Amino acid sequence: MANNITEQILKLKKEKNAVILAHNYQRGEVQDIADFVGDSLELSQKAAKTDADVIVFCGVHFMAETASILNPTKTVLLPDAGAGCPMANMINSIQLRQKKQELPGYTVVTYINSTAAVKAESDYCCTSANGVKVMNTIKSDKILFVQDQYLGDFISKRTGKKMELWPGYCPTHVKITPEDINKQRTEHPKAKVVVHPECRPEVIALADEALSTSGIIRYAARPEVEELIVGTEVEILHRLHKENPGKKFYPASALAVCPNMKKITLEKILESLDMMMPVVKVPEEIRVRAKACVDKMLNVV
Ligand code: 13P
Ligand code: SF4
């Protein structure tokens, strides 16, 4: 009988033909046990291709829903059913339908950080990694961007497209302020600054780059980058340190913590695999419409 928790998870994972996918903001020990760690785009690409019977999603609810949208016959487990994304809950499908009535003829582009029901009401989906690329494929100049106003503003500036922006935001990223960036630059004058596009525009304006979480990981790996100030959720530093020994990384703000991402623990992963719950399953009527929106995104990249 396997006695340590990691061994027990690996044993059950094998027995159940499961794959463990983890987001870059997961606790270090959860990242270390995962088969794959990545950003939202990479995780949905992995979920679309896996031949495992069970997907253990170490992330937040909308990510597990996306895996379920792409894999209706597989069991998708979210080890803590309460791990949600507050931004995803800043709009629901009724509010979106109402907004669409106010804006006839608009194309709805929705951030992947959204519920399946909201995706089902949307034309396109995007992540922070491919938002600019997805937007550049859309001919219409009447765009409603749902629901991160700051990512929407970032994409609008990069593409030159004017958009209606739903006023959603990430409570974790808005904690990073321009004062934080200025302070870190003063303390670490040789360091580059990279932030997530969910940050406020004033913060993005002070950075050298704004990138998705895996974009930040790739930026840090560049040989010329020796010191980096990182404006996103602090747990990304686990992977940055692990993959770049000898380089220096500084969180822009120690307050940038996503409590929902921290809800997944090794104990909960073990229990989830053992009990085969909590299961995330998107109802078929919503899934089919949401899949059309997610597929358009996956076809662009
Ligand atoms: P990424 O797609 O960049 O990993 O971002 C996900 C997220 O929730 C950021 O807050
Ligand atoms: Fe949602 Fe922000 Fe947490 Fe990402 S960091 S899951 S956007 S609350």
PDB file of C-alpha atoms in Angstrom, chain A:
ATOM      1  CA  MET A   1       0.000   0.000   0.000  1.00  0.00           C
ATOM      2  CA  ALA A   2       1.465   3.318  -1.079  1.00  0.00           C
ATOM      3  CA  ASN A   3       2.025   5.462   1.986  1.00  0.00           C
ATOM      4  CA  ASN A   4       2.918   8.955   0.955  1.00  0.00           C
ATOM      5  CA  ILE A   5       0.337  11.209  -0.600  1.00  0.00           C
ATOM      6  CA  THR A   6       2.193  11.705  -3.878  1.00  0.00           C
ATOM      7  CA  GLU A   7       2.591   7.940  -4.330  1.00  0.00           C
ATOM      8  CA  GLN A   8      -1.084   7.393  -3.528  1.00  0.00           C
ATOM      9  CA  ILE A   9      -2.133   9.993  -6.105  1.00  0.00           C
ATOM     10  CA  LEU A  10       0.137   8.477  -8.760  1.00  0.00           C
ATOM     11  CA  LYS A  11      -1.199   4.986  -8.026  1.00  0.00           C
ATOM     12  CA  LEU A  12      -4.838   6.067  -8.297  1.00  0.00           C
ATOM     13  CA  LYS A  13      -4.059   8.143 -11.375  1.00  0.00           C
ATOM     14  CA  LYS A  14      -2.718   5.034 -13.104  1.00  0.00           C
ATOM     15  CA  GLU A  15      -5.611   2.832 -11.999  1.00  0.00           C
ATOM     16  CA  LYS A  16      -8.201   5.315 -13.266  1.00  0.00           C
ATOM     17  CA  ASN A  17      -6.301   6.335 -16.412  1.00  0.00           C
ATOM     18  CA  ALA A  18      -6.370   9.951 -15.283  1.00  0.00           C
ATOM     19  CA  VAL A  19      -4.363  12.983 -16.334  1.00  0.00           C
ATOM     20  CA  ILE A  20      -3.621  15.877 -13.964  1.00  0.00           C
ATOM     21  CA  LEU A  21      -3.661  19.339 -15.542  1.00  0.00           C
ATOM     22  CA  ALA A  22      -2.589  22.339 -13.444  1.00  0.00           C
ATOM     23  CA  HIS A  23      -2.629  26.078 -13.996  1.00  0.00           C
ATOM     24  CA  ASN A  24       0.510  28.181 -13.479  1.00  0.00           C
ATOM     25  CA  TYR A  25      -1.082  29.730 -10.316  1.00  0.00           C
ATOM     26  CA  GLN A  26      -1.515  26.412  -8.500  1.00  0.00           C
ATOM     27  CA  ARG A  27       0.382  25.681  -5.279  1.00  0.00           C
ATOM     28  CA  GLY A  28       3.949  24.544  -5.987  1.00  0.00           C
ATOM     29  CA  GLU A  29       3.333  21.000  -4.726  1.00  0.00           C
ATOM     30  CA  VAL A  30       0.280  20.686  -7.002  1.00  0.00           C
ATOM     31  CA  GLN A  31       2.268  21.928 -10.022  1.00  0.00           C
ATOM     32  CA  ASP A  32       4.977  19.387  -9.174  1.00  0.00           C
ATOM     33  CA  ILE A  33       2.588  16.439  -9.279  1.00  0.00           C
ATOM     34  CA  ALA A  34       0.797  17.486 -12.483  1.00  0.00           C
ATOM     35  CA  ASP A  35       1.302  15.866 -15.887  1.00  0.00           C
ATOM     36  CA  PHE A  36       1.111  19.296 -17.461  1.00  0.00           C
ATOM     37  CA  VAL A  37       1.284  22.866 -16.119  1.00  0.00           C
ATOM     38  CA  GLY A  38       0.269  25.769 -18.327  1.00  0.00           C
ATOM     39  CA  ASP A  39      -1.835  28.804 -19.125  1.00  0.00           C
ATOM     40  CA  SER A  40      -5.550  28.710 -20.003  1.00  0.00           C
ATOM     41  CA  LEU A  41      -4.919  28.245 -23.711  1.00  0.00           C
ATOM     42  CA  GLU A  42      -2.412  25.425 -23.290  1.00  0.00           C
ATOM     43  CA  LEU A  43      -4.654  23.691 -20.756  1.00  0.00           C
ATOM     44  CA  SER A  44      -7.644  23.770 -23.105  1.00  0.00           C
ATOM     45  CA  GLN A  45      -5.427  22.484 -25.944  1.00  0.00           C
ATOM     46  CA  LYS A  46      -4.228  19.630 -23.713  1.00  0.00           C
ATOM     47  CA  ALA A  47      -7.794  18.881 -22.584  1.00  0.00           C
ATOM     48  CA  ALA A  48      -8.891  18.739 -26.237  1.00  0.00           C
ATOM     49  CA  LYS A  49      -6.209  16.152 -27.107  1.00  0.00           C
ATOM     50  CA  THR A  50      -5.964  13.881 -24.062  1.00  0.00           C
ATOM     51  CA  ASP A  51      -6.779  10.191 -24.344  1.00  0.00           C
ATOM     52  CA  ALA A  52      -7.155   9.785 -20.568  1.00  0.00           C
ATOM     53  CA  ASP A  53     -10.578   8.733 -19.226  1.00  0.00           C
ATOM     54  CA  VAL A  54     -10.429  11.172 -16.328  1.00  0.00           C
ATOM     55  CA  ILE A  55      -9.174  14.767 -16.276  1.00  0.00           C
ATOM     56  CA  VAL A  56      -8.251  16.108 -12.837  1.00  0.00           C
ATOM     57  CA  PHE A  57      -8.364  19.850 -13.291  1.00  0.00           C
ATOM     58  CA  CYS A  58      -6.238  21.784 -10.820  1.00  0.00           C
ATOM     59  CA  GLY A  59      -7.437  25.283 -11.535  1.00  0.00           C
ATOM     60  CA  VAL A  60     -10.760  27.092 -11.280  1.00  0.00           C
ATOM     61  CA  HIS A  61     -14.299  26.151 -12.316  1.00  0.00           C
ATOM     62  CA  PHE A  62     -14.379  27.748 -15.798  1.00  0.00           C
ATOM     63  CA  MET A  63     -11.223  25.806 -16.732  1.00  0.00           C
ATOM     64  CA  ALA A  64     -12.810  22.487 -15.710  1.00  0.00           C
ATOM     65  CA  GLU A  65     -15.956  23.500 -17.620  1.00  0.00           C
ATOM     66  CA  THR A  66     -13.866  24.133 -20.741  1.00  0.00           C
ATOM     67  CA  ALA A  67     -12.384  20.630 -20.392  1.00  0.00           C
ATOM     68  CA  SER A  68     -15.935  19.239 -20.081  1.00  0.00           C
ATOM     69  CA  ILE A  69     -17.110  21.239 -23.128  1.00  0.00           C
ATOM     70  CA  LEU A  70     -14.320  19.650 -25.169  1.00  0.00           C
ATOM     71  CA  ASN A  71     -14.654  16.141 -23.669  1.00  0.00           C
ATOM     72  CA  PRO A  72     -18.314  15.206 -23.068  1.00  0.00           C
ATOM     73  CA  THR A  73     -17.520  11.511 -22.614  1.00  0.00           C
ATOM     74  CA  LYS A  74     -14.708  11.973 -20.080  1.00  0.00           C
ATOM     75  CA  THR A  75     -15.000  12.521 -16.348  1.00  0.00           C
ATOM     76  CA  VAL A  76     -13.715  15.972 -15.382  1.00  0.00           C
ATOM     77  CA  LEU A  77     -12.864  16.394 -11.695  1.00  0.00           C
ATOM     78  CA  LEU A  78     -12.330  19.750  -9.952  1.00  0.00           C
ATOM     79  CA  PRO A  79     -10.846  18.723  -6.571  1.00  0.00           C
ATOM     80  CA  ASP A  80     -12.547  21.661  -4.794  1.00  0.00           C
ATOM     81  CA  ALA A  81     -16.008  22.428  -6.165  1.00  0.00           C
ATOM     82  CA  GLY A  82     -15.814  25.908  -4.624  1.00  0.00           C
ATOM     83  CA  ALA A  83     -12.763  26.984  -6.637  1.00  0.00           C
ATOM     84  CA  GLY A  84     -14.396  29.616  -8.822  1.00  0.00           C
ATOM     85  CA  CYS A  85     -13.146  32.690 -10.671  1.00  0.00           C
ATOM     86  CA  PRO A  86     -14.845  35.865  -9.374  1.00  0.00           C
ATOM     87  CA  MET A  87     -14.339  37.568 -12.746  1.00  0.00           C
ATOM     88  CA  ALA A  88     -16.144  34.716 -14.545  1.00  0.00           C
ATOM     89  CA  ASN A  89     -19.129  35.405 -12.288  1.00  0.00           C
ATOM     90  CA  MET A  90     -19.257  39.132 -13.140  1.00  0.00           C
ATOM     91  CA  ILE A  91     -21.682  38.412 -15.982  1.00  0.00           C
ATOM     92  CA  ASN A  92     -24.330  35.735 -16.445  1.00  0.00           C
ATOM     93  CA  SER A  93     -26.136  34.563 -19.569  1.00  0.00           C
ATOM     94  CA  ILE A  94     -29.262  36.662 -18.817  1.00  0.00           C
ATOM     95  CA  GLN A  95     -27.175  39.834 -18.509  1.00  0.00           C
ATOM     96  CA  LEU A  96     -25.332  38.995 -21.715  1.00  0.00           C
ATOM     97  CA  ARG A  97     -28.566  38.338 -23.650  1.00  0.00           C
ATOM     98  CA  GLN A  98     -29.875  41.694 -22.455  1.00  0.00           C
ATOM     99  CA  LYS A  99     -26.681  43.482 -23.548  1.00  0.00           C
ATOM    100  CA  LYS A 100     -26.873  41.805 -26.968  1.00  0.00           C
ATOM    101  CA  GLN A 101     -30.394  43.200 -27.378  1.00  0.00           C
ATOM    102  CA  GLU A 102     -29.057  46.681 -26.603  1.00  0.00           C
ATOM    103  CA  LEU A 103     -26.270  46.204 -29.177  1.00  0.00           C
ATOM    104  CA  PRO A 104     -27.832  44.525 -32.240  1.00  0.00           C
ATOM    105  CA  GLY A 105     -25.355  43.366 -34.887  1.00  0.00           C
ATOM    106  CA  TYR A 106     -22.438  43.218 -32.475  1.00  0.00           C
ATOM    107  CA  THR A 107     -19.993  40.299 -32.454  1.00  0.00           C
ATOM    108  CA  VAL A 108     -19.476  38.999 -28.910  1.00  0.00           C
ATOM    109  CA  VAL A 109     -15.904  38.043 -28.025  1.00  0.00           C
ATOM    110  CA  THR A 110     -15.687  36.450 -24.591  1.00  0.00           C
ATOM    111  CA  TYR A 111     -12.684  35.837 -22.391  1.00  0.00           C
ATOM    112  CA  ILE A 112     -12.212  32.147 -21.571  1.00  0.00           C
ATOM    113  CA  ASN A 113     -12.588  33.199 -17.887  1.00  0.00           C
ATOM    114  CA  SER A 114     -16.375  32.899 -18.239  1.00  0.00           C
ATOM    115  CA  THR A 115     -19.086  30.369 -17.477  1.00  0.00           C
ATOM    116  CA  ALA A 116     -20.110  27.808 -20.098  1.00  0.00           C
ATOM    117  CA  ALA A 117     -23.566  29.466 -20.214  1.00  0.00           C
ATOM    118  CA  VAL A 118     -21.960  32.807 -21.150  1.00  0.00           C
ATOM    119  CA  LYS A 119     -19.756  31.113 -23.767  1.00  0.00           C
ATOM    120  CA  ALA A 120     -22.931  29.573 -25.217  1.00  0.00           C
ATOM    121  CA  GLU A 121     -24.235  33.134 -25.839  1.00  0.00           C
ATOM    122  CA  SER A 122     -20.953  34.305 -27.411  1.00  0.00           C
ATOM    123  CA  ASP A 123     -19.545  34.248 -30.950  1.00  0.00           C
ATOM    124  CA  TYR A 124     -15.849  33.859 -30.146  1.00  0.00           C
ATOM    125  CA  CYS A 125     -13.778  32.945 -27.156  1.00  0.00           C
ATOM    126  CA  CYS A 126     -10.172  33.980 -26.459  1.00  0.00           C
ATOM    127  CA  THR A 127      -7.503  33.789 -23.775  1.00  0.00           C
ATOM    128  CA  SER A 128      -4.904  36.371 -22.804  1.00  0.00           C
ATOM    129  CA  ALA A 129      -2.412  34.453 -24.993  1.00  0.00           C
ATOM    130  CA  ASN A 130      -4.384  34.728 -28.230  1.00  0.00           C
ATOM    131  CA  GLY A 131      -6.836  37.627 -27.770  1.00  0.00           C
ATOM    132  CA  VAL A 132      -5.046  39.864 -30.288  1.00  0.00           C
ATOM    133  CA  LYS A 133      -4.805  37.038 -32.830  1.00  0.00           C
ATOM    134  CA  VAL A 134      -8.478  36.068 -32.456  1.00  0.00           C
ATOM    135  CA  MET A 135      -9.573  39.713 -32.740  1.00  0.00           C
ATOM    136  CA  ASN A 136      -7.528  40.185 -35.925  1.00  0.00           C
ATOM    137  CA  THR A 137      -9.524  37.399 -37.620  1.00  0.00           C
ATOM    138  CA  ILE A 138     -12.829  39.199 -36.994  1.00  0.00           C
ATOM    139  CA  LYS A 139     -14.003  41.471 -39.827  1.00  0.00           C
ATOM    140  CA  SER A 140     -16.767  43.253 -37.904  1.00  0.00           C
ATOM    141  CA  ASP A 141     -15.969  46.639 -36.342  1.00  0.00           C
ATOM    142  CA  LYS A 142     -18.845  46.254 -33.883  1.00  0.00           C
ATOM    143  CA  ILE A 143     -17.358  44.225 -31.014  1.00  0.00           C
ATOM    144  CA  LEU A 144     -18.630  43.613 -27.513  1.00  0.00           C
ATOM    145  CA  PHE A 145     -15.778  42.274 -25.362  1.00  0.00           C
ATOM    146  CA  VAL A 146     -16.830  40.271 -22.315  1.00  0.00           C
ATOM    147  CA  GLN A 147     -15.793  40.482 -19.514  1.00  0.00           C
ATOM    148  CA  ASP A 148     -12.361  41.664 -18.494  1.00  0.00           C
ATOM    149  CA  GLN A 149     -12.335  45.377 -19.287  1.00  0.00           C
ATOM    150  CA  TYR A 150      -8.544  45.556 -18.919  1.00  0.00           C
ATOM    151  CA  LEU A 151      -7.773  42.659 -21.267  1.00  0.00           C
ATOM    152  CA  GLY A 152     -10.343  44.183 -23.645  1.00  0.00           C
ATOM    153  CA  ASP A 153      -8.607  47.566 -23.453  1.00  0.00           C
ATOM    154  CA  PHE A 154      -5.228  45.884 -24.059  1.00  0.00           C
ATOM    155  CA  ILE A 155      -6.530  44.011 -27.138  1.00  0.00           C
ATOM    156  CA  SER A 156      -8.229  47.182 -28.389  1.00  0.00           C
ATOM    157  CA  LYS A 157      -4.943  49.145 -28.184  1.00  0.00           C
ATOM    158  CA  ARG A 158      -2.955  46.345 -29.887  1.00  0.00           C
ATOM    159  CA  THR A 159      -5.457  45.842 -32.726  1.00  0.00           C
ATOM    160  CA  GLY A 160      -6.685  49.425 -33.136  1.00  0.00           C
ATOM    161  CA  LYS A 161     -10.289  48.123 -32.854  1.00  0.00           C
ATOM    162  CA  LYS A 162     -12.771  50.114 -30.802  1.00  0.00           C
ATOM    163  CA  MET A 163     -14.896  47.889 -28.586  1.00  0.00           C
ATOM    164  CA  GLU A 164     -17.702  47.965 -26.088  1.00  0.00           C
ATOM    165  CA  LEU A 165     -16.199  46.605 -22.855  1.00  0.00           C
ATOM    166  CA  TRP A 166     -18.109  44.769 -20.147  1.00  0.00           C
ATOM    167  CA  PRO A 167     -16.874  46.230 -16.828  1.00  0.00           C
ATOM    168  CA  GLY A 168     -15.464  43.001 -15.344  1.00  0.00           C
ATOM    169  CA  TYR A 169     -12.048  42.717 -13.721  1.00  0.00           C
ATOM    170  CA  CYS A 170      -9.827  40.299 -11.828  1.00  0.00           C
ATOM    171  CA  PRO A 171      -9.770  41.108  -8.084  1.00  0.00           C
ATOM    172  CA  THR A 172      -6.250  39.669  -7.843  1.00  0.00           C
ATOM    173  CA  HIS A 173      -4.640  41.632 -10.691  1.00  0.00           C
ATOM    174  CA  VAL A 174      -6.211  44.982  -9.774  1.00  0.00           C
ATOM    175  CA  LYS A 175      -4.243  44.817  -6.524  1.00  0.00           C
ATOM    176  CA  ILE A 176      -1.063  45.513  -8.517  1.00  0.00           C
ATOM    177  CA  THR A 177      -0.590  49.298  -8.701  1.00  0.00           C
ATOM    178  CA  PRO A 178       1.672  51.649 -10.701  1.00  0.00           C
ATOM    179  CA  GLU A 179       3.342  52.527  -7.364  1.00  0.00           C
ATOM    180  CA  ASP A 180       4.277  48.840  -6.936  1.00  0.00           C
ATOM    181  CA  ILE A 181       5.962  48.780 -10.350  1.00  0.00           C
ATOM    182  CA  ASN A 182       7.826  52.050  -9.715  1.00  0.00           C
ATOM    183  CA  LYS A 183       8.997  50.822  -6.305  1.00  0.00           C
ATOM    184  CA  GLN A 184      10.243  47.509  -7.728  1.00  0.00           C
ATOM    185  CA  ARG A 185      12.021  49.281 -10.616  1.00  0.00           C
ATOM    186  CA  THR A 186      13.805  51.531  -8.114  1.00  0.00           C
ATOM    187  CA  GLU A 187      14.849  48.554  -5.985  1.00  0.00           C
ATOM    188  CA  HIS A 188      15.886  46.425  -8.985  1.00  0.00           C
ATOM    189  CA  PRO A 189      17.066  48.834 -11.687  1.00  0.00           C
ATOM    190  CA  LYS A 190      18.473  46.075 -13.945  1.00  0.00           C
ATOM    191  CA  ALA A 191      15.270  44.019 -13.952  1.00  0.00           C
ATOM    192  CA  LYS A 192      12.774  43.838 -16.820  1.00  0.00           C
ATOM    193  CA  VAL A 193       9.072  44.149 -15.982  1.00  0.00           C
ATOM    194  CA  VAL A 194       6.467  41.772 -17.350  1.00  0.00           C
ATOM    195  CA  VAL A 195       2.806  41.857 -16.333  1.00  0.00           C
ATOM    196  CA  HIS A 196      -0.418  40.022 -17.155  1.00  0.00           C
ATOM    197  CA  PRO A 197      -2.905  41.854 -19.443  1.00  0.00           C
ATOM    198  CA  GLU A 198      -5.525  41.581 -16.672  1.00  0.00           C
ATOM    199  CA  CYS A 199      -3.588  44.357 -14.893  1.00  0.00           C
ATOM    200  CA  ARG A 200      -4.863  47.942 -15.002  1.00  0.00           C
ATOM    201  CA  PRO A 201      -3.808  49.940 -18.127  1.00  0.00           C
ATOM    202  CA  GLU A 202      -1.633  52.264 -15.960  1.00  0.00           C
ATOM    203  CA  VAL A 203       0.322  49.190 -14.807  1.00  0.00           C
ATOM    204  CA  ILE A 204       0.619  47.727 -18.326  1.00  0.00           C
ATOM    205  CA  ALA A 205       1.914  51.114 -19.550  1.00  0.00           C
ATOM    206  CA  LEU A 206       4.860  50.878 -17.130  1.00  0.00           C
ATOM    207  CA  ALA A 207       5.824  47.303 -18.133  1.00  0.00           C
ATOM    208  CA  ASP A 208       8.226  46.089 -20.818  1.00  0.00           C
ATOM    209  CA  GLU A 209       5.681  43.425 -21.872  1.00  0.00           C
ATOM    210  CA  ALA A 210       2.168  42.198 -21.067  1.00  0.00           C
ATOM    211  CA  LEU A 211       1.836  38.433 -21.578  1.00  0.00           C
ATOM    212  CA  SER A 212      -0.231  35.399 -20.582  1.00  0.00           C
ATOM    213  CA  THR A 213       1.157  33.301 -17.736  1.00  0.00           C
ATOM    214  CA  SER A 214       2.981  30.912 -20.081  1.00  0.00           C
ATOM    215  CA  GLY A 215       4.092  33.922 -22.138  1.00  0.00           C
ATOM    216  CA  ILE A 216       5.742  35.181 -18.937  1.00  0.00           C
ATOM    217  CA  ILE A 217       7.419  31.777 -18.456  1.00  0.00           C
ATOM    218  CA  ARG A 218       8.827  31.932 -22.025  1.00  0.00           C
ATOM    219  CA  TYR A 219       9.943  35.567 -21.573  1.00  0.00           C
ATOM    220  CA  ALA A 220      11.833  34.628 -18.384  1.00  0.00           C
ATOM    221  CA  ALA A 221      13.684  31.864 -20.244  1.00  0.00           C
ATOM    222  CA  ARG A 222      15.250  34.325 -22.721  1.00  0.00           C
ATOM    223  CA  PRO A 223      19.027  34.340 -22.229  1.00  0.00           C
ATOM    224  CA  GLU A 224      19.201  38.146 -21.918  1.00  0.00           C
ATOM    225  CA  VAL A 225      16.686  38.182 -19.019  1.00  0.00           C
ATOM    226  CA  GLU A 226      18.554  37.815 -15.726  1.00  0.00           C
ATOM    227  CA  GLU A 227      16.214  39.642 -13.355  1.00  0.00           C
ATOM    228  CA  LEU A 228      12.469  39.991 -13.742  1.00  0.00           C
ATOM    229  CA  ILE A 229       9.727  41.889 -11.911  1.00  0.00           C
ATOM    230  CA  VAL A 230       6.567  39.831 -12.350  1.00  0.00           C
ATOM    231  CA  GLY A 231       3.136  41.456 -12.288  1.00  0.00           C
ATOM    232  CA  THR A 232       0.766  38.545 -11.904  1.00  0.00           C
ATOM    233  CA  GLU A 233      -0.369  35.992  -9.327  1.00  0.00           C
ATOM    234  CA  VAL A 234       2.584  35.234  -7.059  1.00  0.00           C
ATOM    235  CA  GLU A 235       2.597  31.422  -7.378  1.00  0.00           C
ATOM    236  CA  ILE A 236       3.961  31.712 -10.919  1.00  0.00           C
ATOM    237  CA  LEU A 237       7.307  32.296  -9.204  1.00  0.00           C
ATOM    238  CA  HIS A 238       7.427  28.575  -8.297  1.00  0.00           C
ATOM    239  CA  ARG A 239       7.780  27.588 -11.948  1.00  0.00           C
ATOM    240  CA  LEU A 240       9.985  30.584 -12.782  1.00  0.00           C
ATOM    241  CA  HIS A 241      12.513  29.631 -10.086  1.00  0.00           C
ATOM    242  CA  LYS A 242      12.326  25.918 -10.919  1.00  0.00           C
ATOM    243  CA  GLU A 243      12.951  26.414 -14.631  1.00  0.00           C
ATOM    244  CA  ASN A 244      15.503  29.235 -14.326  1.00  0.00           C
ATOM    245  CA  PRO A 245      18.000  28.454 -11.566  1.00  0.00           C
ATOM    246  CA  GLY A 246      20.282  31.414 -10.905  1.00  0.00           C
ATOM    247  CA  LYS A 247      17.874  34.044 -12.276  1.00  0.00           C
ATOM    248  CA  LYS A 248      16.164  36.534  -9.958  1.00  0.00           C
ATOM    249  CA  PHE A 249      12.410  37.045  -9.839  1.00  0.00           C
ATOM    250  CA  TYR A 250      10.503  39.653  -7.839  1.00  0.00           C
ATOM    251  CA  PRO A 251       6.708  39.698  -7.424  1.00  0.00           C
ATOM    252  CA  ALA A 252       5.354  43.158  -8.326  1.00  0.00           C
ATOM    253  CA  SER A 253       3.005  42.852  -5.348  1.00  0.00           C
ATOM    254  CA  ALA A 254       2.844  40.206  -2.629  1.00  0.00           C
ATOM    255  CA  LEU A 255      -0.903  40.964  -2.465  1.00  0.00           C
ATOM    256  CA  ALA A 256      -1.525  39.427  -5.890  1.00  0.00           C
ATOM    257  CA  VAL A 257      -2.824  36.102  -4.592  1.00  0.00           C
ATOM    258  CA  CYS A 258      -5.818  34.270  -6.083  1.00  0.00           C
ATOM    259  CA  PRO A 259      -7.450  32.515  -3.100  1.00  0.00           C
ATOM    260  CA  ASN A 260      -9.512  30.300  -5.399  1.00  0.00           C
ATOM    261  CA  MET A 261      -6.448  28.892  -7.111  1.00  0.00           C
ATOM    262  CA  LYS A 262      -5.104  27.977  -3.666  1.00  0.00           C
ATOM    263  CA  LYS A 263      -8.156  25.868  -2.794  1.00  0.00           C
ATOM    264  CA  ILE A 264      -6.721  22.817  -4.573  1.00  0.00           C
ATOM    265  CA  THR A 265      -4.394  20.798  -2.346  1.00  0.00           C
ATOM    266  CA  LEU A 266      -2.722  17.391  -2.658  1.00  0.00           C
ATOM    267  CA  GLU A 267      -5.159  15.999  -0.071  1.00  0.00           C
ATOM    268  CA  LYS A 268      -8.135  17.170  -2.150  1.00  0.00           C
ATOM    269  CA  ILE A 269      -6.632  15.724  -5.347  1.00  0.00           C
ATOM    270  CA  LEU A 270      -6.246  12.351  -3.629  1.00  0.00           C
ATOM    271  CA  GLU A 271      -9.795  12.424  -2.248  1.00  0.00           C
ATOM    272  CA  SER A 272     -11.174  13.533  -5.589  1.00  0.00           C
ATOM    273  CA  LEU A 273      -9.487  10.679  -7.467  1.00  0.00           C
ATOM    274  CA  ASP A 274     -10.570   8.207  -4.824  1.00  0.00           C
ATOM    275  CA  MET A 275     -14.228   9.297  -4.692  1.00  0.00           C
ATOM    276  CA  MET A 276     -14.396  10.407  -8.362  1.00  0.00           C
ATOM    277  CA  MET A 277     -15.939  13.714  -7.353  1.00  0.00           C
ATOM    278  CA  PRO A 278     -16.635  16.646  -7.517  1.00  0.00           C
ATOM    279  CA  VAL A 279     -17.478  16.177 -11.202  1.00  0.00           C
ATOM    280  CA  VAL A 280     -17.878  19.177 -13.514  1.00  0.00           C
ATOM    281  CA  LYS A 281     -20.252  18.405 -16.374  1.00  0.00           C
ATOM    282  CA  VAL A 282     -21.739  21.007 -18.686  1.00  0.00           C
ATOM    283  CA  PRO A 283     -25.355  20.254 -19.722  1.00  0.00           C
ATOM    284  CA  GLU A 284     -25.476  19.127 -23.367  1.00  0.00           C
ATOM    285  CA  GLU A 285     -27.678  21.969 -24.633  1.00  0.00           C
ATOM    286  CA  ILE A 286     -25.193  24.573 -23.298  1.00  0.00           C
ATOM    287  CA  ARG A 287     -22.127  22.482 -24.143  1.00  0.00           C
ATOM    288  CA  VAL A 288     -22.858  22.282 -27.861  1.00  0.00           C
ATOM    289  CA  ARG A 289     -23.269  26.060 -28.210  1.00  0.00           C
ATOM    290  CA  ALA A 290     -20.297  26.824 -25.954  1.00  0.00           C
ATOM    291  CA  LYS A 291     -18.145  24.375 -27.942  1.00  0.00           C
ATOM    292  CA  ALA A 292     -18.788  26.280 -31.172  1.00  0.00           C
ATOM    293  CA  CYS A 293     -17.319  29.371 -29.496  1.00  0.00           C
ATOM    294  CA  VAL A 294     -14.302  27.527 -27.986  1.00  0.00           C
ATOM    295  CA  ASP A 295     -13.624  25.645 -31.268  1.00  0.00           C
ATOM    296  CA  LYS A 296     -13.394  28.917 -33.195  1.00  0.00           C
ATOM    297  CA  MET A 297     -10.655  29.993 -30.791  1.00  0.00           C
ATOM    298  CA  LEU A 298      -8.781  26.672 -31.011  1.00  0.00           C
ATOM    299  CA  ASN A 299      -8.939  26.855 -34.830  1.00  0.00           C
ATOM    300  CA  VAL A 300      -7.281  30.278 -34.848  1.00  0.00           C
ATOM    301  CA  VAL A 301      -4.164  29.237 -32.908  1.00  0.00           C
TER     302      VAL A 301
END
